[in-house]
Amino acid sequence: MLVKTKAIVISSLKFQEKSLIVKCFTLSHGLKSYFVRDAFSSRKSNQKIAYFQPLTILEIEAVHKNKGTLENFKEIKIATPFHSIHSDIYKSTIVMFVSEILHHSIHEEEKNEQLFTFLETALHWLDNHDEIANFHLILLLETTKYLGFYPDISDMNMPFFEMTEGVFTPFNAISSLTEHESNLFKKLIDLKFGNNQKIFHVIERQLVLKILIDYYSFHLDGFKKPKSLDVLKEVFS
């Protein structure tokens, strides 16, 4: 089946000496993996590899056999080139981290147009703004809406957030955040991309990030702590 769709690059893995296996989140078919033969061998290899930077948004034409094997690109082009994401150390670190989170979070080969549209819109926002210190925190929390475990905020006046059920409660259970942690989490829930990015101190931001990663771990089977987490902490310390 020949498919034309937008696709967000989640990860790319070198295969043997010259090829790549590229995992993409597509608008039309959800998660798909593609084999790119001779990605490192042609005169245009630099151009080819540039297509597969983390979270690059592509327009692709591809052959989907839908047999659980690797698919093949027929044509690829950048949907909208980023101006700053891959040249700004803060933004490129965020993108590396977010792509790793998505790699461990999106497993289904089924389309999720709402998640795709959210990610595409968020990446364009990141590319066009400079106050981005909380971008990854907001994105991780908002992404849980599309993965099915966004917190129940109907009782946000309660002092403790219970992680396994994703609810605010009056009781401090074994899987609850402390009252201080719960208050920081409430701050994040109220935050939007365009809000004041200095709402958290560095230590608070790192704590909120730990809460989010723990929350993902509670709700996603096989979720792994991103290897890029230490780099992110270093860059934003």
XYZ file of C-alpha atoms in Angstrom:
237
model
C 0.000 0.000 0.000
C 1.363 3.405 -1.017
C 0.898 5.990 1.743
C 1.410 9.753 1.757
C 1.479 11.271 5.239
C 3.242 13.541 7.684
C 5.603 11.818 10.113
C 7.537 12.861 13.221
C 10.920 11.160 13.658
C 11.055 9.424 17.047
C 14.414 7.679 16.758
C 17.007 6.452 14.287
C 19.372 3.537 14.785
C 22.419 2.782 12.664
C 22.186 -0.656 11.081
C 25.409 -2.306 9.959
C 27.768 0.196 8.300
C 25.614 2.171 5.924
C 21.936 1.905 6.795
C 19.413 3.231 9.305
C 16.295 1.960 11.002
C 14.044 4.956 11.580
C 11.049 4.934 13.896
C 8.392 7.522 13.004
C 5.061 8.545 14.486
C 2.896 9.036 11.394
C -0.309 11.017 11.099
C -2.050 8.297 9.094
C -0.880 5.054 10.716
C 0.625 5.820 14.129
C 3.997 4.280 14.908
C 5.954 2.819 11.975
C 9.567 1.684 11.512
C 11.406 2.178 8.215
C 14.573 0.779 6.700
C 16.825 3.374 5.019
C 19.385 1.578 2.884
C 22.768 3.238 2.260
C 21.967 6.282 4.411
C 25.700 6.830 5.000
C 27.129 5.913 1.633
C 25.806 8.253 -1.052
C 27.014 11.730 -1.897
C 23.768 13.023 -0.426
C 24.231 11.137 2.840
C 24.479 14.312 4.956
C 21.204 15.490 3.516
C 19.628 12.087 4.126
C 20.791 11.908 7.734
C 19.503 15.452 8.374
C 15.997 14.173 7.684
C 16.222 11.870 10.668
C 17.198 14.235 13.475
C 14.987 13.722 16.571
C 11.437 15.084 16.159
C 11.982 16.364 12.618
C 8.592 16.693 10.909
C 8.600 15.006 7.507
C 6.275 14.585 4.592
C 6.738 11.042 3.365
C 5.590 8.758 0.625
C 6.105 5.188 1.733
C 5.247 1.603 0.930
C 3.453 0.001 3.884
C 3.215 -3.783 3.712
C 1.687 -3.904 7.216
C 3.181 -7.306 7.960
C 5.030 -6.317 11.126
C 8.286 -5.883 9.202
C 10.240 -2.734 8.396
C 8.565 -0.463 5.843
C 10.300 1.525 3.084
C 10.313 5.204 2.156
C 9.702 6.113 -1.453
C 10.081 9.878 -1.071
C 10.956 12.106 1.890
C 11.003 15.858 2.404
C 11.024 18.165 5.410
C 7.457 19.337 6.068
C 8.518 22.614 7.691
C 12.206 23.289 8.386
C 13.047 24.221 11.971
C 14.941 27.500 12.379
C 16.399 27.108 15.864
C 15.674 23.683 17.352
C 18.767 21.895 16.060
C 21.151 24.847 16.511
C 20.146 25.960 20.037
C 21.740 23.769 22.737
C 18.761 24.135 25.104
C 16.185 23.297 22.453
C 18.166 20.428 20.930
C 18.652 18.913 24.398
C 14.912 19.172 25.094
C 14.130 17.557 21.746
C 16.578 14.709 22.385
C 14.961 14.104 25.773
C 11.361 14.328 24.520
C 12.061 11.990 21.594
C 13.419 9.416 24.040
C 10.328 9.753 26.248
C 8.076 9.269 23.208
C 10.154 6.290 22.101
C 9.329 4.563 25.390
C 5.704 5.790 25.492
C 4.146 5.287 22.050
C 3.882 1.612 21.182
C 0.687 1.233 19.229
C 0.566 0.929 15.461
C -2.688 2.807 15.302
C -3.281 6.386 14.321
C -3.678 9.056 16.969
C -4.291 12.228 14.997
C -4.880 14.331 18.099
C -1.509 13.389 19.599
C 0.226 14.015 16.269
C -1.368 17.459 15.909
C -0.484 18.361 19.499
C 3.167 17.349 19.059
C 3.457 19.158 15.724
C 1.967 22.363 17.181
C 4.176 22.131 20.287
C 7.362 21.686 18.214
C 6.557 24.736 16.097
C 5.988 26.700 19.323
C 9.385 25.572 20.650
C 11.072 26.555 17.387
C 9.643 30.075 17.540
C 10.084 31.002 21.208
C 13.041 31.609 23.507
C 11.495 31.289 26.983
C 11.386 27.494 27.050
C 12.598 26.358 30.485
C 9.352 24.499 31.275
C 8.507 23.333 27.753
C 9.393 19.673 28.333
C 7.448 19.578 31.619
C 4.271 20.939 30.019
C 4.666 18.688 26.978
C 5.107 15.545 29.082
C 2.031 16.325 31.160
C -0.127 17.285 28.143
C 0.946 14.149 26.283
C -0.665 12.024 29.012
C -4.051 13.303 27.758
C -3.477 11.427 24.500
C -1.912 8.364 26.113
C -4.835 7.926 28.483
C -3.546 8.791 31.959
C -3.944 12.570 32.400
C -4.528 13.388 36.084
C -8.100 13.710 37.332
C -8.179 17.380 38.336
C -11.744 17.454 39.701
C -10.446 17.477 43.319
C -7.381 19.683 42.961
C -8.209 21.368 46.260
C -7.160 18.154 48.028
C -3.600 18.234 49.462
C -2.078 15.010 48.061
C -1.699 13.605 44.547
C -1.933 9.810 44.411
C 0.203 8.522 41.526
C -1.312 5.118 40.675
C -4.906 6.347 40.330
C -3.906 9.817 39.127
C -6.209 11.621 41.573
C -5.961 14.258 44.304
C -6.964 12.933 47.729
C -7.164 14.082 51.356
C -4.959 11.162 52.438
C -1.196 10.701 52.208
C -1.021 7.151 50.805
C 2.173 5.194 50.158
C 2.056 6.110 46.448
C 1.180 9.767 47.040
C 3.330 12.817 46.496
C 4.118 14.910 49.553
C 2.048 18.045 50.035
C 4.945 20.165 48.717
C 5.351 17.930 45.652
C 1.594 17.948 45.085
C 1.566 21.761 45.129
C 4.338 21.860 42.521
C 2.377 19.397 40.405
C -0.714 21.621 40.671
C 1.388 24.551 39.442
C 2.400 22.502 36.417
C -1.199 21.505 35.646
C -2.125 25.199 35.461
C 0.860 26.041 33.241
C 0.680 26.737 29.493
C 3.540 27.109 26.995
C 3.162 30.893 26.915
C 3.144 31.403 30.700
C 5.978 32.864 32.778
C 8.802 30.334 32.518
C 10.356 31.417 35.847
C 7.537 29.959 37.912
C 9.879 27.147 39.094
C 13.362 27.420 40.569
C 15.953 25.012 39.161
C 15.572 22.544 42.069
C 11.774 22.690 41.801
C 11.916 22.078 38.040
C 14.096 19.010 38.563
C 11.693 17.728 41.201
C 8.690 18.218 38.886
C 10.567 16.361 36.151
C 11.238 13.449 38.531
C 7.524 13.391 39.429
C 6.574 13.221 35.738
C 9.011 10.412 34.968
C 7.759 8.469 38.000
C 4.167 9.111 36.856
C 4.949 7.724 33.394
C 6.610 4.708 35.039
C 3.448 4.004 37.068
C 1.208 4.089 34.012
C 3.255 2.667 31.111
C 4.457 -0.920 31.113
C 8.149 -1.195 30.299
C 8.781 2.553 30.515
C 12.485 3.301 30.973
C 14.152 6.343 32.470
C 15.639 8.301 29.528
C 19.415 8.137 29.152
C 19.365 11.816 28.152
C 17.921 12.855 31.538
C 21.355 13.647 33.003
C 22.250 15.787 29.969
C 18.980 17.692 30.331
C 19.637 18.345 34.035
C 23.166 19.523 33.251
C 22.083 21.950 30.531
C 19.254 23.440 32.629
C 21.115 23.547 35.966
